[in-house]
Coordinates of C-alpha atoms and ligand atoms in Angstrom, one line a residue:
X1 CA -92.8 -14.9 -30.7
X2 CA -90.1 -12.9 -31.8
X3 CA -87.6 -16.3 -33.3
X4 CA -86.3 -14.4 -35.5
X5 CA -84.7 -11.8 -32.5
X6 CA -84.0 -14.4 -30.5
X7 CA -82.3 -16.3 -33.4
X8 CA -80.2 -13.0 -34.3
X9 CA -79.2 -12.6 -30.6
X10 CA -77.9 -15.8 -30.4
X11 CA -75.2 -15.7 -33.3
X12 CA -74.5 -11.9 -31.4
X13 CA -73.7 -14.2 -28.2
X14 CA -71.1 -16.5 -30.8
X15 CA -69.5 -13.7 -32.1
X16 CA -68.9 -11.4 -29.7
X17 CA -65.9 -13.3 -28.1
X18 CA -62.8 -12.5 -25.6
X19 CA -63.4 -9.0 -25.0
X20 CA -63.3 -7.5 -21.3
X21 CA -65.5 -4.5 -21.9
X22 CA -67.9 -3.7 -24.3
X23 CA -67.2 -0.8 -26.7
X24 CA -69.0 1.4 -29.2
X25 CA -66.8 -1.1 -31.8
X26 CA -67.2 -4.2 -30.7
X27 CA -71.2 -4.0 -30.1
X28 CA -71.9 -2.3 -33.3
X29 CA -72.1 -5.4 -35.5
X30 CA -74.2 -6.8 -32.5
X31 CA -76.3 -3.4 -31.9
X32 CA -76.7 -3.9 -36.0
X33 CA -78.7 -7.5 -35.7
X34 CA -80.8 -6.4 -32.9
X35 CA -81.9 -3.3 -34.9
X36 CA -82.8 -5.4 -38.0
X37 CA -84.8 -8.2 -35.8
X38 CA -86.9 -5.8 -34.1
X39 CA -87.3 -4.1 -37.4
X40 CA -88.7 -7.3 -38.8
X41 CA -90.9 -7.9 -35.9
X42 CA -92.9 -5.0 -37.0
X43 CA -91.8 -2.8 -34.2
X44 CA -92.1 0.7 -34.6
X45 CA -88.9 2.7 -36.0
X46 CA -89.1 5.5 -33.3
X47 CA -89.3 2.4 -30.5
X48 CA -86.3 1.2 -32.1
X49 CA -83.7 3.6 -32.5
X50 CA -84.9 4.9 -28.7
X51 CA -84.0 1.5 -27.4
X52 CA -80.9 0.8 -29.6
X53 CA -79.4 3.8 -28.0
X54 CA -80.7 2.5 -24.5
X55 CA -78.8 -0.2 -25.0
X56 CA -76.0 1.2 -26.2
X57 CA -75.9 4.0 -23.5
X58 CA -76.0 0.9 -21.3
X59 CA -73.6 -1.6 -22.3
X60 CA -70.7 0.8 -23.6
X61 CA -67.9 0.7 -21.0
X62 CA -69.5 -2.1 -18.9
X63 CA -67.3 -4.6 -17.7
X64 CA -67.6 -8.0 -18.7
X65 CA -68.6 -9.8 -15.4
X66 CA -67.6 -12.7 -14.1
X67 CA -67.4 -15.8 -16.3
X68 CA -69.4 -14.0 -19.0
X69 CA -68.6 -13.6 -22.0
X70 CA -69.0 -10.2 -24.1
X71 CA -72.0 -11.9 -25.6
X72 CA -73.6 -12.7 -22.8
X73 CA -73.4 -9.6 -21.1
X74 CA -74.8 -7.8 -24.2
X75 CA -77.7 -10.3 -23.8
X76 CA -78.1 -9.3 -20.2
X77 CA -78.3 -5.5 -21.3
X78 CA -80.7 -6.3 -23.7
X79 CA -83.1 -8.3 -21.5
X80 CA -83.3 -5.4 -19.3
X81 CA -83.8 -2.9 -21.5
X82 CA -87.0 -5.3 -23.5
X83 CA -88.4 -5.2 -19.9
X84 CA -88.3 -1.5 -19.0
X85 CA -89.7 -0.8 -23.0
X86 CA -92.7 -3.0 -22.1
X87 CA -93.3 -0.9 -18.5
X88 CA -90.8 -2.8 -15.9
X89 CA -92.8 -4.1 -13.3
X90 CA -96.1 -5.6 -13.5
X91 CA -99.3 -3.4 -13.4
X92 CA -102.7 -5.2 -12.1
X93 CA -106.1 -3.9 -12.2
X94 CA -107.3 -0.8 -10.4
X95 CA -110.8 -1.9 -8.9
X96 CA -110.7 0.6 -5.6
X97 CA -114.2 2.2 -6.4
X98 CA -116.8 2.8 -4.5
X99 CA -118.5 -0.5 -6.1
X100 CA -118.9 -1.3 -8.5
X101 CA -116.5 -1.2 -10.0
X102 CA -116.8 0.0 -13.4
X103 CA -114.5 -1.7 -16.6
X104 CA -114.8 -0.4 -20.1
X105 CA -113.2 -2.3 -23.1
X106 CA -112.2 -0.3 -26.6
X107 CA -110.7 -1.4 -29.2
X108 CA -111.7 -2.2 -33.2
X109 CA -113.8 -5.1 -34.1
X110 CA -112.4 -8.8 -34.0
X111 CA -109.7 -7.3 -31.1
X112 CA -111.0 -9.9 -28.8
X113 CA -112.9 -7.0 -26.3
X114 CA -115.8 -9.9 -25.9
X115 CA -113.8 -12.7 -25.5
X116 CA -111.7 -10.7 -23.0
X117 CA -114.8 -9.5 -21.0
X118 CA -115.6 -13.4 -20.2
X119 CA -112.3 -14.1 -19.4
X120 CA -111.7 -11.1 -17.1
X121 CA -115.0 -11.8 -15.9
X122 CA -114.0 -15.6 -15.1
X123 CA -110.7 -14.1 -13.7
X124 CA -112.5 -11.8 -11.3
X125 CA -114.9 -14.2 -10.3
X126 CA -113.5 -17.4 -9.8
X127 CA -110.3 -16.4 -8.4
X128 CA -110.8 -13.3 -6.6
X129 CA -114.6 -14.3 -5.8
X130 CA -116.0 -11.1 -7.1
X131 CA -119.5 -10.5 -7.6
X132 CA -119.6 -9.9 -11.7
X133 CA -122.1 -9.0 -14.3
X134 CA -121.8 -8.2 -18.4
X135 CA -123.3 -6.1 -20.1
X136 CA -123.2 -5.6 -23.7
X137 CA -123.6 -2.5 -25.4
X138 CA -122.5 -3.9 -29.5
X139 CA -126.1 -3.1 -30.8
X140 CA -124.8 -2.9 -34.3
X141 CA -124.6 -6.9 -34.9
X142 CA -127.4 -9.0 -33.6
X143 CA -125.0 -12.0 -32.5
X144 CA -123.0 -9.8 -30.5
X145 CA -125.0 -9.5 -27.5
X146 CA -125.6 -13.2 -27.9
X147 CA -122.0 -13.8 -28.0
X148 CA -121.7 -11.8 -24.9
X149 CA -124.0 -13.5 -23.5
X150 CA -122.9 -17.5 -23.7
X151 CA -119.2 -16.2 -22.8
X152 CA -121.0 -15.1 -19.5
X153 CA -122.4 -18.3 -19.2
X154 CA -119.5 -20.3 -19.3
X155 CA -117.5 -17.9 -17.3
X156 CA -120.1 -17.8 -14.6
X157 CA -120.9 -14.4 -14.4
X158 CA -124.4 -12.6 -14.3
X159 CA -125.1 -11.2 -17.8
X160 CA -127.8 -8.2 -18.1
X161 CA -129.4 -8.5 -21.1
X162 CA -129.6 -6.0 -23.7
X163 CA -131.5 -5.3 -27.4
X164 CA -130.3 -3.6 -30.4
X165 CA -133.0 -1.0 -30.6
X166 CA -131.4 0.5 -27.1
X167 CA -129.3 3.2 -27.0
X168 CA -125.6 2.1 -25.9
X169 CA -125.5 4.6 -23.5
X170 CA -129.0 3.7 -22.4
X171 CA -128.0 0.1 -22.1
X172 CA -125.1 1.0 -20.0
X173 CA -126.6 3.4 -17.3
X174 CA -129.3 0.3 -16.8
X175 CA -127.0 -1.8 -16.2
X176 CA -125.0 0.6 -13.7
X177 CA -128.3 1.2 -11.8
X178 CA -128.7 -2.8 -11.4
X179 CA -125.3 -3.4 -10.6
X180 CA -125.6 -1.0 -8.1
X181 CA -129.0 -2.1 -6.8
X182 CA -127.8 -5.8 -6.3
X183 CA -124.7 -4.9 -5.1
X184 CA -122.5 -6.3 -7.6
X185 CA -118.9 -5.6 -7.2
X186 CA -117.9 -5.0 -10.7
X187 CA -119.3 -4.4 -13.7
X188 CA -118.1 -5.3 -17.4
X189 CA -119.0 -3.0 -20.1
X190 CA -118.7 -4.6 -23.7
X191 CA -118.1 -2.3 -27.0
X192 CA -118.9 -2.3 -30.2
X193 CA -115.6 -2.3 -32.2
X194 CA -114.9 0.7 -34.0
X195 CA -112.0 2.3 -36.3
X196 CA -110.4 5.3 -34.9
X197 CA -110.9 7.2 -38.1
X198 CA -114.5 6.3 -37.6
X199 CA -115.7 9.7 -35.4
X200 CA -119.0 8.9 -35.1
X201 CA -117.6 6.0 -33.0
X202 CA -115.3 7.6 -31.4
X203 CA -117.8 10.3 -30.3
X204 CA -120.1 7.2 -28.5
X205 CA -117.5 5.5 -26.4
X206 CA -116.7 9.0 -25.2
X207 CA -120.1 9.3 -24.2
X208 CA -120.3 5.6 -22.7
X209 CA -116.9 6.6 -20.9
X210 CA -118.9 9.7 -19.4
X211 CA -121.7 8.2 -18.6
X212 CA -120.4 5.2 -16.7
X213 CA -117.0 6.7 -15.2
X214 CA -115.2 3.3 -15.4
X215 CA -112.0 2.6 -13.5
X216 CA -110.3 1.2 -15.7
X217 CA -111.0 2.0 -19.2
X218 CA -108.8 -1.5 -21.4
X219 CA -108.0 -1.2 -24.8
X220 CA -107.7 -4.4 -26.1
X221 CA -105.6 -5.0 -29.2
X222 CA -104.7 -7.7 -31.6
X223 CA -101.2 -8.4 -31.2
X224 CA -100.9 -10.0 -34.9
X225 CA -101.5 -6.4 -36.1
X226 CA -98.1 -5.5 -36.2
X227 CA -97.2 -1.2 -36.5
X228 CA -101.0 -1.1 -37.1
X229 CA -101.8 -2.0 -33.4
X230 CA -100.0 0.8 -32.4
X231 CA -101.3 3.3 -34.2
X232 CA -104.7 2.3 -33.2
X233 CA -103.6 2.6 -29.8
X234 CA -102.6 6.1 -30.2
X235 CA -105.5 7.1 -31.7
X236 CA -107.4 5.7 -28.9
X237 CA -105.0 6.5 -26.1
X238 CA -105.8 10.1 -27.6
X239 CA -109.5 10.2 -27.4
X240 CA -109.8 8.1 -24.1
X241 CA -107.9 8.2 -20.6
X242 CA -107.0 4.1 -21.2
X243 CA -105.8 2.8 -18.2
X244 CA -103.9 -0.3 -19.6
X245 CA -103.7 -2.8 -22.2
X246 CA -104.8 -5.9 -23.1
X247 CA -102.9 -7.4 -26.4
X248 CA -104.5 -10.4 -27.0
X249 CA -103.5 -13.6 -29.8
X250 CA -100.3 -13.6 -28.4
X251 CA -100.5 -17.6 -29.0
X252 CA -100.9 -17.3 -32.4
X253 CA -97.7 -16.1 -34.8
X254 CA -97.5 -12.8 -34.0
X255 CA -94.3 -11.2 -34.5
X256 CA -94.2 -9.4 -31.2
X257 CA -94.0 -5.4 -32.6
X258 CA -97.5 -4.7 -30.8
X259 CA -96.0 -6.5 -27.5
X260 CA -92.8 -3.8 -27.5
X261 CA -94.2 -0.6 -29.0
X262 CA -97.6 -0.4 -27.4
X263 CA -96.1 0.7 -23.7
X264 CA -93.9 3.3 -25.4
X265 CA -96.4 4.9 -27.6
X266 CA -99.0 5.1 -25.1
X267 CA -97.4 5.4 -21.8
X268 CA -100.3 2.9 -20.6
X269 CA -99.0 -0.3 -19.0
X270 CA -99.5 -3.8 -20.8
X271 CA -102.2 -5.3 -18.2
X272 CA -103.0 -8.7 -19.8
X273 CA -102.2 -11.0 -22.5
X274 CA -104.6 -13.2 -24.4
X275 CA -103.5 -16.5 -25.2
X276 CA -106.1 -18.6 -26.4
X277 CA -109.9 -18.8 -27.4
X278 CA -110.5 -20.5 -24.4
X279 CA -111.9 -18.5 -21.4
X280 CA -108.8 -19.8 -19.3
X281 CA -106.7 -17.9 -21.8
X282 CA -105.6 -14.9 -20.3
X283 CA -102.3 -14.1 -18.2
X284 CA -101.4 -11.3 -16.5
X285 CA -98.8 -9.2 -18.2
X286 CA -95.7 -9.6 -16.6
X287 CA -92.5 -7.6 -18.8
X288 CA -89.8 -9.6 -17.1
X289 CA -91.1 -12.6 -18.1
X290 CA -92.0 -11.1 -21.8
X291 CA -88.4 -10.4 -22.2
X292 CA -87.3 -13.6 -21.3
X293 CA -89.5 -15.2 -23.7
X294 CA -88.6 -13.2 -26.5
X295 CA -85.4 -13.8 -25.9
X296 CA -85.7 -16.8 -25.5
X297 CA -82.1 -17.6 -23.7
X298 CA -83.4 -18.5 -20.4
X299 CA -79.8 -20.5 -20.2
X300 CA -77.9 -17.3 -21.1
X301 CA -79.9 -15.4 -18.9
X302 CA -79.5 -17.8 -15.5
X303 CA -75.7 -17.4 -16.8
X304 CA -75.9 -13.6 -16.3
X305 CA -78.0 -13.4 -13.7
X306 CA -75.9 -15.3 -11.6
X307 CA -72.6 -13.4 -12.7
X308 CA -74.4 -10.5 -11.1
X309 CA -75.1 -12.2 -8.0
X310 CA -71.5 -13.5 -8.1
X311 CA -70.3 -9.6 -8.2
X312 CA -72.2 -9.3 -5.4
X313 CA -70.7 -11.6 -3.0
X314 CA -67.2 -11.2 -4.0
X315 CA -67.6 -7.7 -3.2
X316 CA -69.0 -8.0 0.0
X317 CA -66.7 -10.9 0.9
X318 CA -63.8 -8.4 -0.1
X319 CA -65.5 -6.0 2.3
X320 CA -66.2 -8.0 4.8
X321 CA -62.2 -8.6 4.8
X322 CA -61.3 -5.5 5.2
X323 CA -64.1 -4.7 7.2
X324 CA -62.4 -6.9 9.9
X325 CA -58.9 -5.8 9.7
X326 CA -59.6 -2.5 9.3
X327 CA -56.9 -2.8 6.5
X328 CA -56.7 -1.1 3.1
X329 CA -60.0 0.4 3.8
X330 CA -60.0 3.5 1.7
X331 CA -62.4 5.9 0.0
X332 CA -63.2 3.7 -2.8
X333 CA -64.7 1.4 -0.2
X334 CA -66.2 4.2 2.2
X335 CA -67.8 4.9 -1.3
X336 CA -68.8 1.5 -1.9
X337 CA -70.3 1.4 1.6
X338 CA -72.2 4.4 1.4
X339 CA -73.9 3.1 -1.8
X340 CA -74.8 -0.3 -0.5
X341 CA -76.5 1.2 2.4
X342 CA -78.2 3.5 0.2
X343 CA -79.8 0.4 -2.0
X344 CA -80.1 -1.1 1.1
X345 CA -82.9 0.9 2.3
X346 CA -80.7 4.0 3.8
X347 CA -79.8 3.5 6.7
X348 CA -82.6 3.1 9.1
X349 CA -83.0 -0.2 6.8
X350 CA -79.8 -1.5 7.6
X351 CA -80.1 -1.4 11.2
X352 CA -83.5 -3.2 10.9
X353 CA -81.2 -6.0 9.7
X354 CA -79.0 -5.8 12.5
X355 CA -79.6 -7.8 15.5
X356 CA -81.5 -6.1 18.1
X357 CA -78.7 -5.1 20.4
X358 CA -76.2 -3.4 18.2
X359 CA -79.7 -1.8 16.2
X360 CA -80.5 0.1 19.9
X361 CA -77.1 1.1 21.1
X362 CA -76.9 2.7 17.1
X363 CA -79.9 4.7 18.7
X364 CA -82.9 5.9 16.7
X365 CA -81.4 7.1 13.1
X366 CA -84.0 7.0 11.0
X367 CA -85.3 10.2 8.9
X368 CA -84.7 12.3 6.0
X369 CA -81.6 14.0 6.8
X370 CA -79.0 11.5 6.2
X371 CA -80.1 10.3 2.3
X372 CA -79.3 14.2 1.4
X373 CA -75.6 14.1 3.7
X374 CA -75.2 11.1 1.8
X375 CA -75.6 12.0 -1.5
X376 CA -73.3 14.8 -0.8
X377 CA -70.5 12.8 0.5
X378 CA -71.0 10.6 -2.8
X379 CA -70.9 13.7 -4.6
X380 CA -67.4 15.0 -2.9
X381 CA -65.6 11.3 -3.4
X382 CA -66.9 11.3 -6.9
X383 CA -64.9 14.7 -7.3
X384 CA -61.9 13.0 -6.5
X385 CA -59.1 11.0 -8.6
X386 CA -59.3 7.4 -8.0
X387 CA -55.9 8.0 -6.8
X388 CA -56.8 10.6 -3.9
X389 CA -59.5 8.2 -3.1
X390 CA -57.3 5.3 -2.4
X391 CA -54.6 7.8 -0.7
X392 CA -56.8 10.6 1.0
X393 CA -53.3 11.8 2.8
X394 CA -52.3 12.7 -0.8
X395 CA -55.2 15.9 -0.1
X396 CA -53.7 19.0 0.3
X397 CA -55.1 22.4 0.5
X398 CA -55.5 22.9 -3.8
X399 CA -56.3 19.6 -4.4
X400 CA -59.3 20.2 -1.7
X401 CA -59.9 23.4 -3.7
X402 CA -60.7 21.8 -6.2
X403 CA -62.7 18.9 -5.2
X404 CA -64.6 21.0 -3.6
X405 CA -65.4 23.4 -6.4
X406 CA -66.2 20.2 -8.2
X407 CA -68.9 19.0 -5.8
X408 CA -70.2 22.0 -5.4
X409 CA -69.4 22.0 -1.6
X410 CA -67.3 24.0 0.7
X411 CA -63.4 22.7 1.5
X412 CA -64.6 22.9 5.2
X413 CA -67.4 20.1 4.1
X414 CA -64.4 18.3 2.3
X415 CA -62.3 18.2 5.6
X416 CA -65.6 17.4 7.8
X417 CA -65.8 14.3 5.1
X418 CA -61.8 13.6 5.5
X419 CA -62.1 13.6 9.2
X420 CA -64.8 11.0 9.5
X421 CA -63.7 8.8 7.0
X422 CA -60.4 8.7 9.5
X423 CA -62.7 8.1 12.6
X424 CA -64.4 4.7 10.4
X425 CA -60.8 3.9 9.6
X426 CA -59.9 3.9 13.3
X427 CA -62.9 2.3 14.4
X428 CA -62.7 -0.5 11.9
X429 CA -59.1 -0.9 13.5
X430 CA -61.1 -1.2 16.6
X431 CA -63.5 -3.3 15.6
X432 CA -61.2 -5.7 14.3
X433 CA -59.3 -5.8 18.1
X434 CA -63.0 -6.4 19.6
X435 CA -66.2 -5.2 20.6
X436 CA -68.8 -4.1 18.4
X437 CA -70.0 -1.9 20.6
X438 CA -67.2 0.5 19.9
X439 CA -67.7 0.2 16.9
X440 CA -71.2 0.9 17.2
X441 CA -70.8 4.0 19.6
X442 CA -68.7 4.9 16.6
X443 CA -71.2 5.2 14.6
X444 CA -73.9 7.1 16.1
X445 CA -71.4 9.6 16.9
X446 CA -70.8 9.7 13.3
X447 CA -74.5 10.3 11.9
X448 CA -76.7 13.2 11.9
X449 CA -76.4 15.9 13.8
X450 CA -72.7 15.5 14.2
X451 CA -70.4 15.7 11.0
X452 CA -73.0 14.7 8.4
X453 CA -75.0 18.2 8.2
Ligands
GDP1 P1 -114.4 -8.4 -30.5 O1 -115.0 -8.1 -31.8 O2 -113.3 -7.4 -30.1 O3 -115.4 -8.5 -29.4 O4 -113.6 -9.8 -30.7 P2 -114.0 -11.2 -30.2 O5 -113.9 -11.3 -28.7 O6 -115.3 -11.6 -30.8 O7 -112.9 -12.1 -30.8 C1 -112.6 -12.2 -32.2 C2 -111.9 -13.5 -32.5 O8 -110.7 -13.6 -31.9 C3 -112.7 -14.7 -31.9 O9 -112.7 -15.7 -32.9 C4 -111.9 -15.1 -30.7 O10 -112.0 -16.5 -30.4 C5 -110.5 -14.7 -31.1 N1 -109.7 -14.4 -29.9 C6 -109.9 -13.5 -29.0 N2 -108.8 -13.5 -28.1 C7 -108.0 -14.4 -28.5 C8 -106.7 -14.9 -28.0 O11 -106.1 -14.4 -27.0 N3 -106.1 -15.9 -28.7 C9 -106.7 -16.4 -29.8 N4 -106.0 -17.4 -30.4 N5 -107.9 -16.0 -30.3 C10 -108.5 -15.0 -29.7
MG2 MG1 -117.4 -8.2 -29.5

């Protein structure tokens, strides 16, 4: 999927050469290739000049980390950006209902909603041992009940069988009772296919939807179908409360548009990918790894992922230093800290890491109050020239004036946050003669209810 991105990116990573920031010039040529490959793979224009200037917004004025080159890092920007188009973070099926558990497939005719039901229904029932039955509801073409029902067969499933003369609403309420009757935990409602233009059909699956109140309501779509996919999905995503995706032939050559445009155009996370005929075909969709595969770089992206880590350490080795001797600890690094803590957890977190001892002489911190005294210090540091922050004796009274105005704080706050950064300068000093328990009293003296208000 996607070669020809992958293949674009990949002469960006070549030329993009001995720079130590990326800049609005020296990514443009880059930004350039990426807009033409995603172009080509049929994604939609309004996907793409939205995630061009994500990246963009992204990568201009990052450093180059580590042993990265510009390239490289441009490749990491745009790995992370594919993942947050296609949703982030994996989103599974919703089956907490009062069972069972009702699933409704949509989508237009050949999408793979039948092929789909039998492999969810394999899914569900082999590997989370739900009790499943199939019911199809296609009474427009003879052979598609039929074709429901051997898929049911070999996925080991219960089918309930169905004629063309019924009513699909009918059909499905029948099933619903039976399901319910013999306890089954889910039920798997097959559709006809239908065009969105086609309102007649649109009008039934609303009804079907009504009648059955599924849980999750999948709109399955042929990835191969390009720009078309999505605007199927938006027609569909407007006449139905979809719950997720499926995009299915994503072993075949499809260029991959469907894969990055769907999640953006209807808000509705990518839930599974098809990948064969076979029943064993389906993978849940996960965007990290989608990235990675269209991409295609997983050397490029170890390479960056580990120049992140890299950052890490170094910074917290660095810290750990001065941490120790108590020495050139300043307000760029009483900055630092407060942010690590914060992606730490806060700090009730932290001192779950700690061991037990120094945890309970810290006392009971945890609670709302200190991620809001937090963000205000951050916000009053932030005000402040990185030369004040590395020299805080340099802050007299107009140079407090104005941070303050800056942060939107009082000057008193300003000296409250003066004075405890020179209590954690003097306790570091003290920590690094001995005793973490001074250090520790420190602390507690420091949080809540004293100066952070
Ligand atoms: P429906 O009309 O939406 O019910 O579509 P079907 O389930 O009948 O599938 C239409 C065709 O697509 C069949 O030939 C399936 O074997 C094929 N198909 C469905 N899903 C996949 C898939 O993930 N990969 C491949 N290669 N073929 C698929
Ligand atoms: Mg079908």
């Amino acid at each position: 999927m996607l070669d020809n991105l992958t293949e674009r990116l990949s002469k960006v990573v070549k030329t993009l050469r001995g720079q130590a920031r990326l800049t609005e010039d020296n990514i443009q040529e880059a930004m350039r290739e990426v807009r033409m490959a995603l172009l080509e793979a049929d994604v939609a224009l309004p996907v793409v000049k939205d995630f061009i200037a994500r990246v963009k917004e992204k990568a201009v004025g990052q450093e180059v980390i580590g042993s990265l080159s510009p390239g490289q890092a441009l490749v990491g920007v745009v790995h992370d950006e594919l993942k947050a188009l296609m949703g982030g973070t994996h989103t599974g099926l919703d089956l907490a209902a009062q069972p069972p558990a009702v699933i409704l497939r949509a989508g237009l005719q050949g999408a793979g909603k039948t092929t789909t039901t039998g492999k969810l229904g394999k899914l569900l029932g082999e590997r989370m041992k739900k009790k499943v039955l199939a019911v199809s509801t296609d009474v427009y073409r003879p052979a598609a009940i039929e074709q429901l029902k051997t898929v049911a067969g070999q996925a080991g499933i219960e089918f309930f069988p169905s004629a063309i003369e019924q009513k699909p609403v009918d059909i499905a309420l029948a099933a619903l009772d039976y399901a319910r009757r013999h306890y089954f935990d889910v039920l798997l409602v097959d559709t006809a296919g239908r065009l969105a233009i086609d309102e007649a059909m649109m009008a039934e699956i609303q009804a079907l939807h009504a009648a059955v109140r599924p849980v999750e309501t999948l709109f399955v779509v042929d990835a191969m179908l390009g720009q078309d996919a999505v605007n199927t999905a938006r027609a569909f995503n407007e006449a139905l409360p979809l719950t997720g995706v499926v995009l299915t032939k994503l072993d075949g050559d499809a260029r991959g548009g469907a894969a990055l445009s769907v999640r953006h155009v209807t808000g509705k996370p990518l839930k599974f990918a098809g990948v064969g005929e076979k029943l064993s075909g389906l993978e849940e969709f996960h965007p990290e790894r989608m990235a990675s595969r269209i991409l295609g770089m997983g050397d490029i992206l170890g390479l960056v992922e580990e120049a992140r880590r890299g950052v890490d350490e170094d910074k917290a080795r660095a810290f750990a230093q001065k941490l120790k001797t108590g020495k050139g600890f300043d307000l760029n690094d009483f900055k630092e800290q407060i942010a690590q803590m914060r992606s730490m957890g806060g700090i009730g977190a932290m001192l779950d890491k700690l061991p037990a001892q120094f945890a309970q002489a810290a006392g009971k911190l945890q609670g709302g109050t200190e991620e809001k005294a937090i963000g205000r210090i951050e916000g009053i540091i932030n005000s402040m020239t990185p030369q004040e922050r590395s020299k805080p004796d340099i802050l007299k009274a107009s140079r407090k004036r104005r941070i303050a105005a800056g942060a939107g704080v009082t000057v008193q706050e300003v000296n409250r946050l003066l004075n405890q950064f020179e209590q954690t300068q003097k306790m570091m000093k003290q920590f690094s003669k001995g005793g973490m328990q001074k250090m520790m009293r420190g602390l507690k003296g420091m949080l809540p209810g004293g100066m952070m208000r």
